[in-house]
Amino acid sequence: MSLLDALFRGGHLRTLDHALAQSLRRLDPSTPDAVLAAAALASLAVSKGHAGLQLDRARDLLDGDDPAIAWPDAGDWQRQLAASRWVAAPVDPVQPSDTQAPLVLEGAHGAPDLLYLRRYREYERALALGLQRIGVHAPDAVGLDVLAPLFAQLFPQVPGKDRQALAAATALRHNLVLITGGPGTGKTTTIARLLVLLAAQALQDHKPAPRIALAAPTGRAAERMADSVRNALQSLTAAGIAPELLAQLPTTGTTLHRLLGTLPDSPRFRHHADHPLPFDVVVVDEASMIDLPLMAKLVDAVADGAKLVLLGDPDQLPSVEAGDVLSGILRAVGNGERITAEDATALQPLLNRHPREQSRHPREGGDPASLLPNHREEGNPDIPRNAATPTFPARRIHLQRGWRQDESLHLAPLATAVREGNSDTALSLLRSGTLSNVHFHEALADPLQTHRDQLLAHWQSLAEAATPAQALALAGRLRILTAVREGPQGARTLNARIEELLAGPSRRGSRPASNKHFHGQLLIVTENSYRHRLFNGDIGICQRDANGALMAWFPGDQPDAPRAFHPAALPAHDSAFAMTVHKAQGSEFDTVWLLLPARSNRVLSRELVYTGITRARRELHVAGSAEVLRDALARHASRWSGLGRRLGSETVRWDPALQPTMEGGGG
């Protein structure tokens, strides 16, 4: 049996994957089976979140080992692909391929071979060149000393001891900046102060106030970001910052899709390279959630000379869709523990320290010198070899202190243990009961049985809310998060059971049909609909309107004015009483139940557990076995991508002639 047939008959390929291979076979019946199978697997890899297929790990795409599949020798497989008419093999990572072949094979300097669907290689290439374009347009940073009094007022801590201050100062000097850190480390607080500085800088230079956009991948994440900025502005007002500066800052956020301008019935956007965004500063939160195509389109639309600031937590799960963009960028830019000597010198007027003064505790603060390149660490792949003059013109500052959760929730020690993969410490903390409002239900497989009344009371309150806006607000109080979609502990099964509980005893066991909606039903959109301006991950609720008609309500531009849709007109969607951790990214809930599967699963990783537990604001319940938790913390959520390699290449230099077109925003 051929490899392609074995994969398809074994149920490992989707119909779409198999159809791609079959179309190539029809066009050229002499195409080797190994090439056809690779094409199908490259398509499958994208569906599982990878940018391309890593040939030497192709079997990892399968849910389990299949003895019926005889994998080809990796070297022979690569040679057959390189010789195929369907495969382009460019030497340079940023050069366009010399053919219109549907597949592209890349590999260099001993790196694993990656087989791309052509479109996704173009997304990576466009993103790498676009980030270079933004980064090389460094702002004029002269006269920073004029901002020193305001800077000291905004960052009153001991000079040089505040990473938030360092991040804001660095962003004044560079147009491509990444500010990373865990929950509550002050990313949006830093941004609010940075925007005040930019407004003051424009005023000092007799220029118009900067046009600023706040955006995030989901509506909920954008709303949270705007809330944080509004809260920061209130504290700055109380601190005596000039009202005329604060008045220039935005107080609302938007989704990336709305920012770029969706077009009805089209995957393209209104803003792109030929019609760029009308903003001088674009700040994007939850960057770990942004997939490769969307990030490529965003970067394509940022105007020349504009500033792009990306905020994110590098320890969270990567995007649901293809690509692990944030990790790829961070691999090229470094770990945020060092700044260049040039930056340290230039920022001296603001940070008020001589760049050669040393701190013995750089991880607990430290002056700019503590972040200078340490050449003894050049072997670390996370640190650019020539950190003083990095190839990739971006800057990263990693924030380390603080947690956003309510003071009554003592989550930081557990989150640290999970992030570091320390299962012994994590289990000890969970079992000890010493972390306030953190509860471990060891080996519990069914919270709907053991905690039914408590959970049911919350879901019933959604149906009893006076208005859809109130119901949507109540929905954020509790959520069950799962690692998997299917199975007894999967989101689909749990939602079906919850719907039966809400239906009452008389209808128990007679779950409504899949297209049956009901008053109080939480919904989550599972595919983008540009026509409706509803996007994957958006949360809504079914409630009757004033006329008694059942409608699906989703957040609108104003918190108190949700948008109504007839349920039958909605794009693909599911119930959302229980959600996968992936779908919960960018959201927070007062109480979170993280339910792990009864058996180990390849989807489990320390990033999944970390993302799940950090969705909780006030109370966390973790249900699962110690064995499954250990297995999860031993595994990383890795994605196959060439972005880090592409950004770190010495050949990657922005050249307008090389920049691919996104065809009006990408297709």
PDB file of N, CA, C and O in Angstrom, residues 47 147 170 177 183 225 304-305 312 327-328 348 464 584 625:
ATOM      1  N   SER A  47      -3.240  22.603   9.356  1.00  0.00           N
ATOM      2  CA  SER A  47      -4.472  22.463  10.138  1.00  0.00           C
ATOM      3  C   SER A  47      -4.182  22.216  11.609  1.00  0.00           C
ATOM      4  O   SER A  47      -5.027  22.472  12.469  1.00  0.00           O
ATOM      5  N   LEU A 147      12.500  65.172  28.105  1.00  0.00           N
ATOM      6  CA  LEU A 147      11.423  64.376  28.691  1.00  0.00           C
ATOM      7  C   LEU A 147      11.763  63.862  30.082  1.00  0.00           C
ATOM      8  O   LEU A 147      10.920  63.233  30.731  1.00  0.00           O
ATOM      9  N   THR A 170      13.008  52.385  26.013  1.00  0.00           N
ATOM     10  CA  THR A 170      13.459  51.695  24.805  1.00  0.00           C
ATOM     11  C   THR A 170      12.497  51.938  23.651  1.00  0.00           C
ATOM     12  O   THR A 170      12.914  52.113  22.494  1.00  0.00           O
ATOM     13  N   VAL A 177       9.028  47.113  18.929  1.00  0.00           N
ATOM     14  CA  VAL A 177       9.335  46.791  20.324  1.00  0.00           C
ATOM     15  C   VAL A 177       8.411  45.685  20.801  1.00  0.00           C
ATOM     16  O   VAL A 177       7.211  45.690  20.508  1.00  0.00           O
ATOM     17  N   PRO A 183       1.152  37.366  33.553  1.00  0.00           N
ATOM     18  CA  PRO A 183      -0.017  38.148  33.953  1.00  0.00           C
ATOM     19  C   PRO A 183       0.328  39.177  35.013  1.00  0.00           C
ATOM     20  O   PRO A 183       1.029  38.893  35.984  1.00  0.00           O
ATOM     21  N   MET A 225      -7.721  45.189  27.489  1.00  0.00           N
ATOM     22  CA  MET A 225      -6.600  46.108  27.302  1.00  0.00           C
ATOM     23  C   MET A 225      -7.052  47.551  27.499  1.00  0.00           C
ATOM     24  O   MET A 225      -6.387  48.344  28.189  1.00  0.00           O
ATOM     25  N   ASP A 304       4.917  53.130   6.899  1.00  0.00           N
ATOM     26  CA  ASP A 304       6.339  53.422   7.050  1.00  0.00           C
ATOM     27  C   ASP A 304       6.527  54.503   8.108  1.00  0.00           C
ATOM     28  O   ASP A 304       5.836  55.529   8.104  1.00  0.00           O
ATOM     29  N   GLY A 305       7.452  54.272   9.019  1.00  0.00           N
ATOM     30  CA  GLY A 305       7.719  55.247  10.063  1.00  0.00           C
ATOM     31  C   GLY A 305       6.848  55.110  11.286  1.00  0.00           C
ATOM     32  O   GLY A 305       7.084  55.783  12.287  1.00  0.00           O
ATOM     33  N   GLY A 312       2.880  40.559  24.997  1.00  0.00           N
ATOM     34  CA  GLY A 312       2.491  39.161  25.054  1.00  0.00           C
ATOM     35  C   GLY A 312       3.197  38.401  26.154  1.00  0.00           C
ATOM     36  O   GLY A 312       4.183  38.862  26.739  1.00  0.00           O
ATOM     37  N   SER A 327       6.841  33.380  19.311  1.00  0.00           N
ATOM     38  CA  SER A 327       8.049  32.623  19.629  1.00  0.00           C
ATOM     39  C   SER A 327       9.099  32.784  18.543  1.00  0.00           C
ATOM     40  O   SER A 327      10.293  32.885  18.835  1.00  0.00           O
ATOM     41  N   GLY A 328       8.665  32.803  17.282  1.00  0.00           N
ATOM     42  CA  GLY A 328       9.607  32.984  16.193  1.00  0.00           C
ATOM     43  C   GLY A 328      10.320  34.325  16.275  1.00  0.00           C
ATOM     44  O   GLY A 328      11.537  34.419  16.063  1.00  0.00           O
ATOM     45  N   GLN A 348      20.510  57.126  28.823  1.00  0.00           N
ATOM     46  CA  GLN A 348      21.049  57.609  30.093  1.00  0.00           C
ATOM     47  C   GLN A 348      20.318  58.839  30.636  1.00  0.00           C
ATOM     48  O   GLN A 348      20.059  58.922  31.845  1.00  0.00           O
ATOM     49  N   GLU A 464     -31.531  34.207  33.766  1.00  0.00           N
ATOM     50  CA  GLU A 464     -32.349  35.088  34.593  1.00  0.00           C
ATOM     51  C   GLU A 464     -31.918  36.546  34.509  1.00  0.00           C
ATOM     52  O   GLU A 464     -32.572  37.426  35.088  1.00  0.00           O
ATOM     53  N   ALA A 584      -9.995  29.895  25.110  1.00  0.00           N
ATOM     54  CA  ALA A 584     -10.104  30.845  26.217  1.00  0.00           C
ATOM     55  C   ALA A 584      -8.971  31.861  26.235  1.00  0.00           C
ATOM     56  O   ALA A 584      -8.985  32.772  27.071  1.00  0.00           O
ATOM     57  N   SER A 625      -5.505  13.935  37.332  1.00  0.00           N
ATOM     58  CA  SER A 625      -4.586  13.062  38.052  1.00  0.00           C
ATOM     59  C   SER A 625      -3.182  13.633  38.057  1.00  0.00           C
ATOM     60  O   SER A 625      -2.795  14.419  37.178  1.00  0.00           O
TER      61      SER A 625
END
